[in-house]
PDB file of C-alpha atoms in Angstrom:
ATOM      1  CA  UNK T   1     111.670 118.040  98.805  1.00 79.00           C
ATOM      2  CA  UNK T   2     112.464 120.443 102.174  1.00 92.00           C
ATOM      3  CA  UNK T   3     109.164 120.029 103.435  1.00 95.00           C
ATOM      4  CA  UNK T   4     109.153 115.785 103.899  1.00 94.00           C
ATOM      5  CA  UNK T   5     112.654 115.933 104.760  1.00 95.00           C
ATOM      6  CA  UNK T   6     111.818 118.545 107.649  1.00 96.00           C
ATOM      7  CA  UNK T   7     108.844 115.922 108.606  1.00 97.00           C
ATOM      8  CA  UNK T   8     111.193 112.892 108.433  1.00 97.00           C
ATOM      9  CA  UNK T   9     113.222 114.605 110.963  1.00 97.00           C
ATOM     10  CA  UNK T  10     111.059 115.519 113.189  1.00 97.00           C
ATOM     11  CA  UNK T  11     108.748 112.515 113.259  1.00 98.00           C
ATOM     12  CA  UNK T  12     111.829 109.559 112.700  1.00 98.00           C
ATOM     13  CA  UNK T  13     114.744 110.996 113.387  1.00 97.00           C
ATOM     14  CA  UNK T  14     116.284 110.686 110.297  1.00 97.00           C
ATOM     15  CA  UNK T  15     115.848 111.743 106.563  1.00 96.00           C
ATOM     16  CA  UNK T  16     116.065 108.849 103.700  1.00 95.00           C
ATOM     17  CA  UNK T  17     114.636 108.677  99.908  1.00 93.00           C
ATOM     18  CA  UNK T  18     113.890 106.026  98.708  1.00 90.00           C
ATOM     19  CA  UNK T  19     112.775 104.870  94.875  1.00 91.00           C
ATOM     20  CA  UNK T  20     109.775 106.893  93.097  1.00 91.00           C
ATOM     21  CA  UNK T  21     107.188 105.355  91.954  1.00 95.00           C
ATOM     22  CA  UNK T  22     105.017 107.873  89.903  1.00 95.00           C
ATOM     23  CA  UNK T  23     101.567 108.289  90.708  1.00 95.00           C
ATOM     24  CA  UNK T  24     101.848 106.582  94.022  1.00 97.00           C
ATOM     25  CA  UNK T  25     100.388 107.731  97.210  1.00 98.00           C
ATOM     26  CA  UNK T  26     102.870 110.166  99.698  1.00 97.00           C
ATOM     27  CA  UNK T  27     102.875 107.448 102.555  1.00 97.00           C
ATOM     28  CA  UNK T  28     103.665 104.571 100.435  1.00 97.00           C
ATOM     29  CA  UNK T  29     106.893 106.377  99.305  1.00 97.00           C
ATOM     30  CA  UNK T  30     107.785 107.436 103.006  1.00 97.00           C
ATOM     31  CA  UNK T  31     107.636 103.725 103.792  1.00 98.00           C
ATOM     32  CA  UNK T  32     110.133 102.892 101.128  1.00 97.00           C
ATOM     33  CA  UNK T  33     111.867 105.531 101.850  1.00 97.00           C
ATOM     34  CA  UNK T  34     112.103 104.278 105.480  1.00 98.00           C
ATOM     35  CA  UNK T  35     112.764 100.851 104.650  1.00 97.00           C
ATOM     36  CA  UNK T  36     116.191 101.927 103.045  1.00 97.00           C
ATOM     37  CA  UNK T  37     117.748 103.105 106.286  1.00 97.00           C
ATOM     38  CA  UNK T  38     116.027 100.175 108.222  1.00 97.00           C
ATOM     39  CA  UNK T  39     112.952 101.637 110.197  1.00 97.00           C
ATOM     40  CA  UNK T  40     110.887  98.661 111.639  1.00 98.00           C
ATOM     41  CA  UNK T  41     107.587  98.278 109.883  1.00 98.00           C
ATOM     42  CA  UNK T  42     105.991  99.138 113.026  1.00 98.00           C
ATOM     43  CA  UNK T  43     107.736 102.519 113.837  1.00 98.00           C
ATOM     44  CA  UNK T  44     106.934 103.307 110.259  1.00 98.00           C
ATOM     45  CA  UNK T  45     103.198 102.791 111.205  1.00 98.00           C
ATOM     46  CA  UNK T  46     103.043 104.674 114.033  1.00 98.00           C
ATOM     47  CA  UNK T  47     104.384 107.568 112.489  1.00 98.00           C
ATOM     48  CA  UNK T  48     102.628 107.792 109.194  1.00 98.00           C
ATOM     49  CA  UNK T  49      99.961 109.577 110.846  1.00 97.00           C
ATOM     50  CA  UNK T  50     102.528 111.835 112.511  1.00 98.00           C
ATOM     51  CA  UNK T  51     104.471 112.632 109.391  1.00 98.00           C
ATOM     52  CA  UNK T  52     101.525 113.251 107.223  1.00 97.00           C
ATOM     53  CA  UNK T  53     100.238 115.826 109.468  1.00 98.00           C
ATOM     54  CA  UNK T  54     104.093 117.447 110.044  1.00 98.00           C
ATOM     55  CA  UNK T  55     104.853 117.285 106.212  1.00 98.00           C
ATOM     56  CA  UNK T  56     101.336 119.152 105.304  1.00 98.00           C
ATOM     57  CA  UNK T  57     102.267 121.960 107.678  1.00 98.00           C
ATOM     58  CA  UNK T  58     105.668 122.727 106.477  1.00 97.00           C
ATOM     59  CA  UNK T  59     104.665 122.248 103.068  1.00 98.00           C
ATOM     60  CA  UNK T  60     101.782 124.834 103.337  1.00 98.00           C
ATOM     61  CA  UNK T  61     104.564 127.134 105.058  1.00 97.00           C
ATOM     62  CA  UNK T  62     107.313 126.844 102.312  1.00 97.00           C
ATOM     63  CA  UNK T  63     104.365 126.905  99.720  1.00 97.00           C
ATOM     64  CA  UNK T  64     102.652 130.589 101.241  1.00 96.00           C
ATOM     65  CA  UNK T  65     106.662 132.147 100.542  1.00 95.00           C
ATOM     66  CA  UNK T  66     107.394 130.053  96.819  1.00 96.00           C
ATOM     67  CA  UNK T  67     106.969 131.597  93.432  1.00 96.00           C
ATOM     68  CA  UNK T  68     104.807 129.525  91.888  1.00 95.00           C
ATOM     69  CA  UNK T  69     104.467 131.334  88.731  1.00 94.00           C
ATOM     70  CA  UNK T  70     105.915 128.456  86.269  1.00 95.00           C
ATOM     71  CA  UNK T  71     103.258 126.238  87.135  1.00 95.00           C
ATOM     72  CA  UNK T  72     101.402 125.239  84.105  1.00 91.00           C
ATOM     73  CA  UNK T  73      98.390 123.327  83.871  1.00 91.00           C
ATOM     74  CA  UNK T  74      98.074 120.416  81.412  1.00 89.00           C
ATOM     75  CA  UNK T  75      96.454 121.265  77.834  1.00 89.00           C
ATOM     76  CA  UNK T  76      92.749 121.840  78.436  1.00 93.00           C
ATOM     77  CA  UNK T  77      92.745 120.587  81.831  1.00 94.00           C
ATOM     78  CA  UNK T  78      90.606 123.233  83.797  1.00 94.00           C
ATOM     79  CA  UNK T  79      87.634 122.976  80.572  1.00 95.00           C
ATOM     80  CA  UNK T  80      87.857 118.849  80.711  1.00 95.00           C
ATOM     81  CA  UNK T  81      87.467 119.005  84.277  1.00 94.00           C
ATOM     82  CA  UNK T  82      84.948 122.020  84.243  1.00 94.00           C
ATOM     83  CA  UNK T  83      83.083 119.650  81.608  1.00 93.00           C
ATOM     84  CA  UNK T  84      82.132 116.564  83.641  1.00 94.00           C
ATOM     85  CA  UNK T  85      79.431 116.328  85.916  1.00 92.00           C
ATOM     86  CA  UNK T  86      80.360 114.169  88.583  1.00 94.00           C
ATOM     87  CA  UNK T  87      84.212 114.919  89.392  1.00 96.00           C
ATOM     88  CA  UNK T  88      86.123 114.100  91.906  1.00 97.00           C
ATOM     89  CA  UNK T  89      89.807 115.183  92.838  1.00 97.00           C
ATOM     90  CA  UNK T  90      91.726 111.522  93.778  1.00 98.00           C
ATOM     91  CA  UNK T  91      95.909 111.915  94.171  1.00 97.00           C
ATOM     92  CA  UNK T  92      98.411 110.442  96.501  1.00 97.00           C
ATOM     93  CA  UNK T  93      99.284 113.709  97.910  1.00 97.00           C
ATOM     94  CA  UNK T  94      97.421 114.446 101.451  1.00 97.00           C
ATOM     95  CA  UNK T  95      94.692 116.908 101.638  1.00 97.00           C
ATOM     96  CA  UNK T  96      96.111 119.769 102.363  1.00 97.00           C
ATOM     97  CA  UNK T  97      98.437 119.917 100.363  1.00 98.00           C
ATOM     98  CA  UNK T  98      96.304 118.726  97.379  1.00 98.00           C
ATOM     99  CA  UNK T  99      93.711 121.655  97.873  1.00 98.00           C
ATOM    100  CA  UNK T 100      96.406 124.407  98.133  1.00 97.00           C
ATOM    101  CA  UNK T 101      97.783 123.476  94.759  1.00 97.00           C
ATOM    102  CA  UNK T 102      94.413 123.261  92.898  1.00 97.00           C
ATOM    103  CA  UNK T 103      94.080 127.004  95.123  1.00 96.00           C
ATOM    104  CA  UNK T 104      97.092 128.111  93.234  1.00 96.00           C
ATOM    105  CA  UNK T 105      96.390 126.169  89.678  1.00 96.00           C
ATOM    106  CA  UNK T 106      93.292 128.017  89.955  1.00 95.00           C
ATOM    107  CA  UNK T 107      91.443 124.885  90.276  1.00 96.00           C
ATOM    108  CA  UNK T 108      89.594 124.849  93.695  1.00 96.00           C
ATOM    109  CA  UNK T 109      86.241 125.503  92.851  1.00 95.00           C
ATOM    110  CA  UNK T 110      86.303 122.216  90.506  1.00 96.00           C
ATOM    111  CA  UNK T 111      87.248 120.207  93.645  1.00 96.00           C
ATOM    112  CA  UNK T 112      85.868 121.410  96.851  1.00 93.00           C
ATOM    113  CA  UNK T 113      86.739 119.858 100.344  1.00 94.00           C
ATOM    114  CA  UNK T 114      85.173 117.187 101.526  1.00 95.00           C
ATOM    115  CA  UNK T 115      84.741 115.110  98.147  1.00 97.00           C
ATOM    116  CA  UNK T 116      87.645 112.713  96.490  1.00 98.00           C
ATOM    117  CA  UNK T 117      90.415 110.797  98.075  1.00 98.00           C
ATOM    118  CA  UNK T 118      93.745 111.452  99.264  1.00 98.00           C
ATOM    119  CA  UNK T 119      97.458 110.189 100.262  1.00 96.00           C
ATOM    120  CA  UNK T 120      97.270 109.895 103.997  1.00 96.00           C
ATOM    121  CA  UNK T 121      93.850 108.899 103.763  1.00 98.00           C
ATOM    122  CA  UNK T 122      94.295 105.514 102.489  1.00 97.00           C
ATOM    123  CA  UNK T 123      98.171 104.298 101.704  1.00 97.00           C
ATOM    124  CA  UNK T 124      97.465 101.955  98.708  1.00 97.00           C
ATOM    125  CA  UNK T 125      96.753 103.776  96.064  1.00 97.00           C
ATOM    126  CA  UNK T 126      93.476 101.555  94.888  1.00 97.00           C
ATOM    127  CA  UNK T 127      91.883 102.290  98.044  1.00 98.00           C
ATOM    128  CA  UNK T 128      91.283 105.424  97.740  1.00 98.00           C
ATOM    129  CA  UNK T 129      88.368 104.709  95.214  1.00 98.00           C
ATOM    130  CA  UNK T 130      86.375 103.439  97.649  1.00 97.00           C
ATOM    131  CA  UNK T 131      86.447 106.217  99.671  1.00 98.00           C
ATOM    132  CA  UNK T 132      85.643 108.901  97.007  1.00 98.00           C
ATOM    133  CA  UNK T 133      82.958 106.465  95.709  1.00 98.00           C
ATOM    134  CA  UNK T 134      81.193 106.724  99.157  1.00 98.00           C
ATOM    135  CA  UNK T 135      81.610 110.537  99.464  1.00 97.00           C
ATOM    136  CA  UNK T 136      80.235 110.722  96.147  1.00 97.00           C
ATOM    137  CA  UNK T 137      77.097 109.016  97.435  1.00 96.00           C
ATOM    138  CA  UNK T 138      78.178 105.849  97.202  1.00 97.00           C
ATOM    139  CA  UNK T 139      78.929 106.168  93.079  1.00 97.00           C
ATOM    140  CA  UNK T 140      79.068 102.675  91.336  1.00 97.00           C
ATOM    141  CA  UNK T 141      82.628 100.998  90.545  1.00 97.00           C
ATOM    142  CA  UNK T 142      81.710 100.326  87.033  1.00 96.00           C
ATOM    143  CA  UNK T 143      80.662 103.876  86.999  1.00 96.00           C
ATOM    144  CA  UNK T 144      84.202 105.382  87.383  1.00 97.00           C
ATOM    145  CA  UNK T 145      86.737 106.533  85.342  1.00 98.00           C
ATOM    146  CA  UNK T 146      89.483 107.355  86.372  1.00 98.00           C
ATOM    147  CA  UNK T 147      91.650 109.566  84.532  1.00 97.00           C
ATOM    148  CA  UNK T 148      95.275 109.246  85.167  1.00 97.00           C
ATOM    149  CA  UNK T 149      99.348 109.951  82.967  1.00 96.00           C
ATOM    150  CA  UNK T 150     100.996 107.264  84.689  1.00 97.00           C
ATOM    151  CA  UNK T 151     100.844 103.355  84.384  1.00 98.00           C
ATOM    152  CA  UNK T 152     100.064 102.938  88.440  1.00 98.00           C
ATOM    153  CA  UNK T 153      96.684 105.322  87.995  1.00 98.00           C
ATOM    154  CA  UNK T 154      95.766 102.416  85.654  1.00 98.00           C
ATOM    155  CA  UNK T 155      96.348  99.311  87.280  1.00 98.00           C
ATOM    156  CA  UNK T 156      94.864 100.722  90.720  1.00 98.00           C
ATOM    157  CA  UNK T 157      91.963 102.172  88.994  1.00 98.00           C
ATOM    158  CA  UNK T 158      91.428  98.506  87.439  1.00 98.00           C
ATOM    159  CA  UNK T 159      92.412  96.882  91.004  1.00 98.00           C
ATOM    160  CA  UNK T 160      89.203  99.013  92.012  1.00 98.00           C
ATOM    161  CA  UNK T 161      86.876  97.869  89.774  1.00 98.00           C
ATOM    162  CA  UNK T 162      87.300 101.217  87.640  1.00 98.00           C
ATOM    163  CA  UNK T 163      87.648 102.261  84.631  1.00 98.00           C
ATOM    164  CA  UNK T 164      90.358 104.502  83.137  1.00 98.00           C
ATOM    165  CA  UNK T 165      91.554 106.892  80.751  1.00 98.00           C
ATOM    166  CA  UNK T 166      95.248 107.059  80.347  1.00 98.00           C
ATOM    167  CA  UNK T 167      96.532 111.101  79.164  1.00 97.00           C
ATOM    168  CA  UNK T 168      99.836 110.905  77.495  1.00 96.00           C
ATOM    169  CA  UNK T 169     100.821 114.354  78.366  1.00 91.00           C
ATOM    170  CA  UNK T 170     103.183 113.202  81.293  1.00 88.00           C
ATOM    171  CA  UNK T 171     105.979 111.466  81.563  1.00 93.00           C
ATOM    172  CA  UNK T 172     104.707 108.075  79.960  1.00 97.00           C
ATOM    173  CA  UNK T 173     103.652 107.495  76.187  1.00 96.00           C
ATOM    174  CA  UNK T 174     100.733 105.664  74.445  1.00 96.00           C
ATOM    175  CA  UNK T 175     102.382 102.349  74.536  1.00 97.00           C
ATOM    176  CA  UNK T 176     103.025 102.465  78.528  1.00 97.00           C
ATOM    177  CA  UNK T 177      99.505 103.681  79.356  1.00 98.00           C
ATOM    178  CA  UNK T 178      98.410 101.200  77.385  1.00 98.00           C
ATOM    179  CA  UNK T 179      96.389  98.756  79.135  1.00 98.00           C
ATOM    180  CA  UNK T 180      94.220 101.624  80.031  1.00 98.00           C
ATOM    181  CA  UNK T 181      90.599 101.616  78.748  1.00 98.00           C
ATOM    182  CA  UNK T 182      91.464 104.487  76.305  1.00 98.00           C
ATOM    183  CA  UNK T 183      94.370 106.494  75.948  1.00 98.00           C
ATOM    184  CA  UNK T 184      93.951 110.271  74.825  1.00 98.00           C
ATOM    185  CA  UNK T 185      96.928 112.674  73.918  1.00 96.00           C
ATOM    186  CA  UNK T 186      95.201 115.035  76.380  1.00 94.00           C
ATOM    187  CA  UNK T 187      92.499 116.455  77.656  1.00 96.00           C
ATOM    188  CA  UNK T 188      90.453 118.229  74.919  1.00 95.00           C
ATOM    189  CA  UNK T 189      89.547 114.639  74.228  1.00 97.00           C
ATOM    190  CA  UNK T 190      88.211 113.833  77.506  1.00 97.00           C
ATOM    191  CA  UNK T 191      84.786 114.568  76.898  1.00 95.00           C
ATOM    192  CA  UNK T 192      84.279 112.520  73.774  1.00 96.00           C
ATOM    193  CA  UNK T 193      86.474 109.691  75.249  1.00 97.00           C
ATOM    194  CA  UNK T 194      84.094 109.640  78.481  1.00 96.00           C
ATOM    195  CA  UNK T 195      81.020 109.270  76.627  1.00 94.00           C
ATOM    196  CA  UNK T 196      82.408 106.426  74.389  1.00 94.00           C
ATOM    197  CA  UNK T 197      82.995 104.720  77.422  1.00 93.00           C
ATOM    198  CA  UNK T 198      79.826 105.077  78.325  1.00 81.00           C
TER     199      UNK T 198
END
């Protein structure tokens, strides 16, 4: 992506990539990223902060001038989502750039500022629960689901003391999602899966 290898740049010096691992939080791949071309643990610390800041701002540039026209939405996403009460927008991606796309998936009024948890925020993906638990007043772990396509939404959401739903519209199937607390084949059966939960 131009706008983190602009940010490396800028903030280290140097651009690397390093391996994906889906559904994990933007800092935690700049690290590993990092790691490949040697960057001491400690230079990668003190410019996290640095880079996440950097990397919003060109993304949010290159973003205002792309065609975003192919984006697509997943099956019934905007009517789950619209459906539940107590919501909360949680992804690895920082703030800023998070917002901007639910701006241009036509989602922003589902998720406004100042609620959820973001990359940036917290680097391990499992803490970021806490922190949209307390901006949602303080919501109880055993209280939230999590709903998540890949197998690390899963396992953080259970590190967290969470519950989740696994959607097999992504990238994994049924049998990879499938130490999640349900597994749906997307979200037209969020609702009915969420109050079978409980």
């Amino acid at each position: 992506m131009e706008a983190s290898r602009l940010a490396l740049e800028a903030v280290f010096g140097t651009y690397a990539d390093g391996p994906d691992v889906p559904g994990d939080t933007a800092p935690a791949h700049i690290r590993r990223a990092l790691r490949t071309v040697g960057i001491p643990e400690a230079e990668i610390d003190a410019g996290l902060p640095g880079w996440c800041e950097t990397f919003s701002d060109h993304y949010l540039r290159l973003l205002a001038a792309a065609d975003t026209s192919h984006w697509q939405l997943a099956p019934h996403a905007a009517e789950a989502a619209g459906a539940v009460k107590h919501r909360a927008l949680l992804t690895g991606n920082p703030p800023a750039v998070a917002h901007a796309r639910m701006e241009r998936l036509g989602l922003a009024e589902l998720f406004p500022r100042g609620q959820g948890a973001f990359g940036c925020e917290r680097e391990k993906r499992s803490d970021l629960f806490e922190l949209a638990r307390k901006r949602a007043g303080d919501w109880p772990p055993e209280r939230t689901v999590a709903v998540g396509d890949t197998p690390l939404d899963v396992s953080s959401a259970h590190a967290a003391g969470c519950l989740c739903i696994g959607v097999a519209t992504g990238s994994y199937g049924r049998g990879e999602l499938a130490s999640a607390d349900a597994v749906i084949a997307d979200l037209g059966e969020l609702k009915e899966t969420l109050a079978a939960l409980g």
